Amino acid sequence: MVAGTVSAMASELCKTISEAKLERHKNLFLNYRNLHHFPLELLKDEGLQYLERLYMKRNSLTTLPENLAQKLPNLVELYLHSNNIVVVPEAIGSLVKLQFLDLSDNALEIVCPEIGRLRSLRHLRLANNQLKYLPAEVGDLRELQTLDISTNHLITLPERLHLCLSLQYLTADRNHLWCVPRHLCQLPSLNELSMAGNRLAFLPLDLGRSRELQYVYVDNNIYLKGLPSYLYNKVIGCNGCGSPVQKSEAKLLSFSSGQLTVFLPAEVKSIGTHLDPVLPLQELAMRTLHNTFCGFFKDFQFLTPISLPRSLSELLHCPLGHCHRCSQPMFTIVYPKLFPLRETPMAGLHQGRTAVSFVAYCCSTQCLQTFDLLS
C-alpha cells in the first residue's frame, strides 16, 4: 500500500514537471510533495529555461543542487520555505536573475559569501533558522528591499549592511543582538526597522533622523531604557523595555536624571552636562576637521591611516550622531537630556507597559538648555 502511494506520487511528479517543460510554464508548484532531494526530472535535459517561479515549500529538502542555475537560468523567484536545508551553497550565486529568495523555516547554519552575487535580489527571507552570523557580502545586494532574519542566533548584523541602499524593511526580531550599528542610520530608503526580543541596551543617536524611517519596533529588549528623540512622532513599539538592571551588569556608560537612568551607545567616550561648557580638545579637533573638509573631500581619502587612527578616521566617515537641536556632528562626547515617555502625549499609547525615556543628544550646553521635545 505504501509502495503504491509512493509510486503514484512519483508518477504525478514526473507528469507535472513534463507538462511544465512541454508547455513552457513560467510557474511550477511542487509544494507538499515530501521531497527529500531535488527531482532528477528538474535537473536533466532542457525545457525549463522559461521557468521564472519555483515553489517547493514544506518538503524535506536538505540541500540545493550545484547545477540549479544551469538548468533554471531565468529563475526570478525561489520559494523553499519549511525544508531542512542546512547550507546555502556557492551555486546560489549563479542565479543572477533571482529577485525573491525564501529560505525561512529551514535548518540553515551557513549562508555562503556567494549570495552577494545575486545583484538583482530584492527580497531575502531567512527567518527561523540556526544562523549565528551572515557574510559581509550581503552588503553587495544593492537592490535588496526586504531582509527578514528574525528568529536566528545572530549576535551582530552584517558589517556592510548599510551599503544595501535600497533596503526598506529590516526585520531582525528574536536574535541575540546587543546593538544596532550606527551605520544603518545612513540607509536612505529604510522605512521599517524591527528588532524586538533582542538584548539591546541602547540605540544609535541618529536613529529616526531620516524622514524615510517611520516604523521602529524594539519591544521586549529589557535592558533598553532610552529612545533617541528623533523617534518622537514616529510609530514605535517599545513594550516590555526598561527592566531595572544595574549599571555594573551592562558595563556601559549611563546617564541619570532623578530616578531615571539610561545606557548610552558604546562609542560614547564621555558625557557632558550643563556644568561642562568647554568641549574636550579631541572633540573640537574632530568637528573642525569634519566641518572644514567634508564639503571638499566627501570620502576623506586625503586622510591616510598615518594621519589619524583608524577608529577616528571611521568616525569622520560616520559621526557618532548629529545634535538633536542643531544637527552639528558629534564624535566623542554628547550632552544628553531625558524626557520620560510617561510625561509625553504618547504615554497613553503604551498604557504603562514600558519604562523608557526619550533622550535628546545635544552637542553643547547651549543646545542642551534650549532643546524642548514638545515644542
PDB file of N, CA, C and O in Angstrom, residues 125-171:
ATOM      1  N   ARG A 125      14.453  36.197   2.591  1.00  0.00           N
ATOM      2  CA  ARG A 125      13.814  35.755   3.829  1.00  0.00           C
ATOM      3  C   ARG A 125      14.594  34.561   4.399  1.00  0.00           C
ATOM      4  O   ARG A 125      14.650  33.492   3.773  1.00  0.00           O
ATOM      5  N   LEU A 126      15.173  34.790   5.585  1.00  0.00           N
ATOM      6  CA  LEU A 126      15.986  33.768   6.246  1.00  0.00           C
ATOM      7  C   LEU A 126      15.509  33.522   7.674  1.00  0.00           C
ATOM      8  O   LEU A 126      16.267  33.044   8.512  1.00  0.00           O
ATOM      9  N   ALA A 127      14.269  33.825   7.951  1.00  0.00           N
ATOM     10  CA  ALA A 127      13.741  33.720   9.316  1.00  0.00           C
ATOM     11  C   ALA A 127      13.642  32.270   9.775  1.00  0.00           C
ATOM     12  O   ALA A 127      13.531  31.339   8.969  1.00  0.00           O
ATOM     13  N   ASN A 128      13.696  32.083  11.096  1.00  0.00           N
ATOM     14  CA  ASN A 128      13.511  30.773  11.712  1.00  0.00           C
ATOM     15  C   ASN A 128      14.525  29.748  11.225  1.00  0.00           C
ATOM     16  O   ASN A 128      14.183  28.700  10.661  1.00  0.00           O
ATOM     17  N   ASN A 129      15.796  30.076  11.442  1.00  0.00           N
ATOM     18  CA  ASN A 129      16.890  29.174  11.118  1.00  0.00           C
ATOM     19  C   ASN A 129      17.854  29.102  12.300  1.00  0.00           C
ATOM     20  O   ASN A 129      17.511  29.491  13.413  1.00  0.00           O
ATOM     21  N   GLN A 130      19.073  28.630  12.047  1.00  0.00           N
ATOM     22  CA  GLN A 130      20.070  28.463  13.099  1.00  0.00           C
ATOM     23  C   GLN A 130      21.299  29.340  12.848  1.00  0.00           C
ATOM     24  O   GLN A 130      22.408  28.999  13.263  1.00  0.00           O
ATOM     25  N   LEU A 131      21.120  30.451  12.170  1.00  0.00           N
ATOM     26  CA  LEU A 131      22.246  31.283  11.756  1.00  0.00           C
ATOM     27  C   LEU A 131      22.858  32.031  12.938  1.00  0.00           C
ATOM     28  O   LEU A 131      22.151  32.667  13.720  1.00  0.00           O
ATOM     29  N   LYS A 132      24.185  31.981  13.026  1.00  0.00           N
ATOM     30  CA  LYS A 132      24.911  32.721  14.048  1.00  0.00           C
ATOM     31  C   LYS A 132      25.575  33.970  13.476  1.00  0.00           C
ATOM     32  O   LYS A 132      25.949  34.882  14.224  1.00  0.00           O
ATOM     33  N   TYR A 133      25.745  33.997  12.158  1.00  0.00           N
ATOM     34  CA  TYR A 133      26.296  35.183  11.505  1.00  0.00           C
ATOM     35  C   TYR A 133      25.877  35.175  10.043  1.00  0.00           C
ATOM     36  O   TYR A 133      25.468  34.149   9.500  1.00  0.00           O
ATOM     37  N   LEU A 134      25.975  36.316   9.405  1.00  0.00           N
ATOM     38  CA  LEU A 134      25.724  36.450   7.970  1.00  0.00           C
ATOM     39  C   LEU A 134      26.979  37.031   7.329  1.00  0.00           C
ATOM     40  O   LEU A 134      27.662  37.857   7.926  1.00  0.00           O
ATOM     41  N   PRO A 135      27.300  36.623   6.116  1.00  0.00           N
ATOM     42  CA  PRO A 135      28.521  37.118   5.469  1.00  0.00           C
ATOM     43  C   PRO A 135      28.426  38.604   5.147  1.00  0.00           C
ATOM     44  O   PRO A 135      27.339  39.131   4.878  1.00  0.00           O
ATOM     45  N   ALA A 136      29.572  39.267   5.167  1.00  0.00           N
ATOM     46  CA  ALA A 136      29.614  40.700   4.855  1.00  0.00           C
ATOM     47  C   ALA A 136      29.113  40.975   3.446  1.00  0.00           C
ATOM     48  O   ALA A 136      28.628  42.076   3.153  1.00  0.00           O
ATOM     49  N   GLU A 137      29.188  39.955   2.573  1.00  0.00           N
ATOM     50  CA  GLU A 137      28.786  40.128   1.170  1.00  0.00           C
ATOM     51  C   GLU A 137      27.300  40.438   1.006  1.00  0.00           C
ATOM     52  O   GLU A 137      26.866  40.839  -0.087  1.00  0.00           O
ATOM     53  N   VAL A 138      26.519  40.271   2.057  1.00  0.00           N
ATOM     54  CA  VAL A 138      25.113  40.698   1.996  1.00  0.00           C
ATOM     55  C   VAL A 138      25.041  42.184   1.628  1.00  0.00           C
ATOM     56  O   VAL A 138      24.096  42.639   0.979  1.00  0.00           O
ATOM     57  N   GLY A 139      26.063  42.927   2.025  1.00  0.00           N
ATOM     58  CA  GLY A 139      26.111  44.354   1.707  1.00  0.00           C
ATOM     59  C   GLY A 139      26.261  44.653   0.236  1.00  0.00           C
ATOM     60  O   GLY A 139      26.112  45.811  -0.185  1.00  0.00           O
ATOM     61  N   ASP A 140      26.549  43.635  -0.579  1.00  0.00           N
ATOM     62  CA  ASP A 140      26.668  43.825  -2.028  1.00  0.00           C
ATOM     63  C   ASP A 140      25.310  43.775  -2.726  1.00  0.00           C
ATOM     64  O   ASP A 140      25.230  44.008  -3.938  1.00  0.00           O
ATOM     65  N   LEU A 141      24.264  43.477  -1.984  1.00  0.00           N
ATOM     66  CA  LEU A 141      22.921  43.355  -2.567  1.00  0.00           C
ATOM     67  C   LEU A 141      22.282  44.742  -2.651  1.00  0.00           C
ATOM     68  O   LEU A 141      21.423  45.107  -1.855  1.00  0.00           O
ATOM     69  N   ARG A 142      22.698  45.497  -3.633  1.00  0.00           N
ATOM     70  CA  ARG A 142      22.294  46.906  -3.731  1.00  0.00           C
ATOM     71  C   ARG A 142      20.821  47.098  -4.088  1.00  0.00           C
ATOM     72  O   ARG A 142      20.270  48.183  -3.900  1.00  0.00           O
ATOM     73  N   GLU A 143      20.163  46.057  -4.631  1.00  0.00           N
ATOM     74  CA  GLU A 143      18.744  46.163  -4.974  1.00  0.00           C
ATOM     75  C   GLU A 143      17.836  45.607  -3.880  1.00  0.00           C
ATOM     76  O   GLU A 143      16.613  45.662  -3.999  1.00  0.00           O
ATOM     77  N   LEU A 144      18.429  45.085  -2.805  1.00  0.00           N
ATOM     78  CA  LEU A 144      17.647  44.443  -1.754  1.00  0.00           C
ATOM     79  C   LEU A 144      16.712  45.442  -1.074  1.00  0.00           C
ATOM     80  O   LEU A 144      17.131  46.498  -0.619  1.00  0.00           O
ATOM     81  N   GLN A 145      15.433  45.073  -0.998  1.00  0.00           N
ATOM     82  CA  GLN A 145      14.427  45.932  -0.376  1.00  0.00           C
ATOM     83  C   GLN A 145      13.914  45.373   0.944  1.00  0.00           C
ATOM     84  O   GLN A 145      13.582  46.135   1.855  1.00  0.00           O
ATOM     85  N   THR A 146      13.854  44.040   1.055  1.00  0.00           N
ATOM     86  CA  THR A 146      13.327  43.384   2.253  1.00  0.00           C
ATOM     87  C   THR A 146      14.318  42.337   2.743  1.00  0.00           C
ATOM     88  O   THR A 146      14.761  41.494   1.966  1.00  0.00           O
ATOM     89  N   LEU A 147      14.655  42.402   4.021  1.00  0.00           N
ATOM     90  CA  LEU A 147      15.515  41.396   4.636  1.00  0.00           C
ATOM     91  C   LEU A 147      14.874  40.952   5.949  1.00  0.00           C
ATOM     92  O   LEU A 147      14.679  41.754   6.861  1.00  0.00           O
ATOM     93  N   ASP A 148      14.535  39.658   6.026  1.00  0.00           N
ATOM     94  CA  ASP A 148      13.945  39.096   7.243  1.00  0.00           C
ATOM     95  C   ASP A 148      14.888  38.034   7.790  1.00  0.00           C
ATOM     96  O   ASP A 148      15.055  36.968   7.190  1.00  0.00           O
ATOM     97  N   ILE A 149      15.529  38.338   8.916  1.00  0.00           N
ATOM     98  CA  ILE A 149      16.468  37.413   9.547  1.00  0.00           C
ATOM     99  C   ILE A 149      16.026  37.132  10.989  1.00  0.00           C
ATOM    100  O   ILE A 149      16.839  36.833  11.856  1.00  0.00           O
ATOM    101  N   SER A 150      14.745  37.230  11.242  1.00  0.00           N
ATOM    102  CA  SER A 150      14.228  37.046  12.588  1.00  0.00           C
ATOM    103  C   SER A 150      14.333  35.588  13.036  1.00  0.00           C
ATOM    104  O   SER A 150      14.419  34.668  12.225  1.00  0.00           O
ATOM    105  N   THR A 151      14.357  35.412  14.364  1.00  0.00           N
ATOM    106  CA  THR A 151      14.401  34.086  14.981  1.00  0.00           C
ATOM    107  C   THR A 151      15.586  33.271  14.486  1.00  0.00           C
ATOM    108  O   THR A 151      15.450  32.196  13.884  1.00  0.00           O
ATOM    109  N   ASN A 152      16.775  33.786  14.712  1.00  0.00           N
ATOM    110  CA  ASN A 152      18.028  33.081  14.489  1.00  0.00           C
ATOM    111  C   ASN A 152      18.874  33.218  15.762  1.00  0.00           C
ATOM    112  O   ASN A 152      18.341  33.478  16.836  1.00  0.00           O
ATOM    113  N   HIS A 153      20.193  33.066  15.627  1.00  0.00           N
ATOM    114  CA  HIS A 153      21.087  33.195  16.781  1.00  0.00           C
ATOM    115  C   HIS A 153      22.136  34.275  16.522  1.00  0.00           C
ATOM    116  O   HIS A 153      23.268  34.169  16.987  1.00  0.00           O
ATOM    117  N   LEU A 154      21.754  35.302  15.802  1.00  0.00           N
ATOM    118  CA  LEU A 154      22.699  36.348  15.412  1.00  0.00           C
ATOM    119  C   LEU A 154      23.096  37.213  16.606  1.00  0.00           C
ATOM    120  O   LEU A 154      22.251  37.635  17.393  1.00  0.00           O
ATOM    121  N   ILE A 155      24.391  37.489  16.703  1.00  0.00           N
ATOM    122  CA  ILE A 155      24.915  38.390  17.725  1.00  0.00           C
ATOM    123  C   ILE A 155      25.156  39.770  17.136  1.00  0.00           C
ATOM    124  O   ILE A 155      25.001  40.792  17.806  1.00  0.00           O
ATOM    125  N   THR A 156      25.534  39.807  15.862  1.00  0.00           N
ATOM    126  CA  THR A 156      25.757  41.066  15.157  1.00  0.00           C
ATOM    127  C   THR A 156      25.112  40.991  13.782  1.00  0.00           C
ATOM    128  O   THR A 156      24.823  39.901  13.276  1.00  0.00           O
ATOM    129  N   LEU A 157      24.918  42.140  13.184  1.00  0.00           N
ATOM    130  CA  LEU A 157      24.419  42.227  11.819  1.00  0.00           C
ATOM    131  C   LEU A 157      25.602  42.282  10.853  1.00  0.00           C
ATOM    132  O   LEU A 157      26.715  42.627  11.251  1.00  0.00           O
ATOM    133  N   PRO A 158      25.381  41.957   9.580  1.00  0.00           N
ATOM    134  CA  PRO A 158      26.480  42.017   8.597  1.00  0.00           C
ATOM    135  C   PRO A 158      27.134  43.389   8.592  1.00  0.00           C
ATOM    136  O   PRO A 158      26.444  44.413   8.608  1.00  0.00           O
ATOM    137  N   GLU A 159      28.464  43.424   8.582  1.00  0.00           N
ATOM    138  CA  GLU A 159      29.181  44.686   8.760  1.00  0.00           C
ATOM    139  C   GLU A 159      28.989  45.664   7.611  1.00  0.00           C
ATOM    140  O   GLU A 159      29.198  46.858   7.777  1.00  0.00           O
ATOM    141  N   ARG A 160      28.584  45.175   6.442  1.00  0.00           N
ATOM    142  CA  ARG A 160      28.373  46.085   5.312  1.00  0.00           C
ATOM    143  C   ARG A 160      26.893  46.237   4.958  1.00  0.00           C
ATOM    144  O   ARG A 160      26.561  46.665   3.854  1.00  0.00           O
ATOM    145  N   LEU A 161      26.029  45.936   5.900  1.00  0.00           N
ATOM    146  CA  LEU A 161      24.597  46.008   5.620  1.00  0.00           C
ATOM    147  C   LEU A 161      24.159  47.409   5.226  1.00  0.00           C
ATOM    148  O   LEU A 161      23.208  47.585   4.460  1.00  0.00           O
ATOM    149  N   HIS A 162      24.877  48.424   5.725  1.00  0.00           N
ATOM    150  CA  HIS A 162      24.495  49.811   5.414  1.00  0.00           C
ATOM    151  C   HIS A 162      24.717  50.162   3.950  1.00  0.00           C
ATOM    152  O   HIS A 162      24.295  51.239   3.498  1.00  0.00           O
ATOM    153  N   LEU A 163      25.355  49.263   3.187  1.00  0.00           N
ATOM    154  CA  LEU A 163      25.566  49.506   1.756  1.00  0.00           C
ATOM    155  C   LEU A 163      24.389  49.016   0.918  1.00  0.00           C
ATOM    156  O   LEU A 163      24.383  49.216  -0.299  1.00  0.00           O
ATOM    157  N   CYS A 164      23.409  48.382   1.540  1.00  0.00           N
ATOM    158  CA  CYS A 164      22.183  47.967   0.840  1.00  0.00           C
ATOM    159  C   CYS A 164      21.281  49.191   0.699  1.00  0.00           C
ATOM    160  O   CYS A 164      20.311  49.362   1.456  1.00  0.00           O
ATOM    161  N   LEU A 165      21.598  50.023  -0.255  1.00  0.00           N
ATOM    162  CA  LEU A 165      20.986  51.350  -0.335  1.00  0.00           C
ATOM    163  C   LEU A 165      19.499  51.337  -0.691  1.00  0.00           C
ATOM    164  O   LEU A 165      18.821  52.344  -0.543  1.00  0.00           O
ATOM    165  N   SER A 166      18.984  50.193  -1.163  1.00  0.00           N
ATOM    166  CA  SER A 166      17.556  50.097  -1.500  1.00  0.00           C
ATOM    167  C   SER A 166      16.730  49.489  -0.372  1.00  0.00           C
ATOM    168  O   SER A 166      15.505  49.370  -0.490  1.00  0.00           O
ATOM    169  N   LEU A 167      17.389  49.111   0.742  1.00  0.00           N
ATOM    170  CA  LEU A 167      16.705  48.400   1.822  1.00  0.00           C
ATOM    171  C   LEU A 167      15.610  49.261   2.441  1.00  0.00           C
ATOM    172  O   LEU A 167      15.859  50.378   2.883  1.00  0.00           O
ATOM    173  N   GLN A 168      14.394  48.702   2.478  1.00  0.00           N
ATOM    174  CA  GLN A 168      13.241  49.416   3.037  1.00  0.00           C
ATOM    175  C   GLN A 168      12.719  48.770   4.318  1.00  0.00           C
ATOM    176  O   GLN A 168      12.240  49.460   5.209  1.00  0.00           O
ATOM    177  N   TYR A 169      12.808  47.442   4.406  1.00  0.00           N
ATOM    178  CA  TYR A 169      12.247  46.725   5.549  1.00  0.00           C
ATOM    179  C   TYR A 169      13.290  45.753   6.095  1.00  0.00           C
ATOM    180  O   TYR A 169      13.719  44.827   5.404  1.00  0.00           O
ATOM    181  N   LEU A 170      13.689  45.969   7.343  1.00  0.00           N
ATOM    182  CA  LEU A 170      14.659  45.103   8.006  1.00  0.00           C
ATOM    183  C   LEU A 170      14.022  44.533   9.268  1.00  0.00           C
ATOM    184  O   LEU A 170      13.643  45.269  10.173  1.00  0.00           O
ATOM    185  N   THR A 171      13.903  43.201   9.300  1.00  0.00           N
ATOM    186  CA  THR A 171      13.311  42.519  10.444  1.00  0.00           C
ATOM    187  C   THR A 171      14.343  41.579  11.045  1.00  0.00           C
ATOM    188  O   THR A 171      14.821  40.657  10.382  1.00  0.00           O
TER     189      THR A 171
END
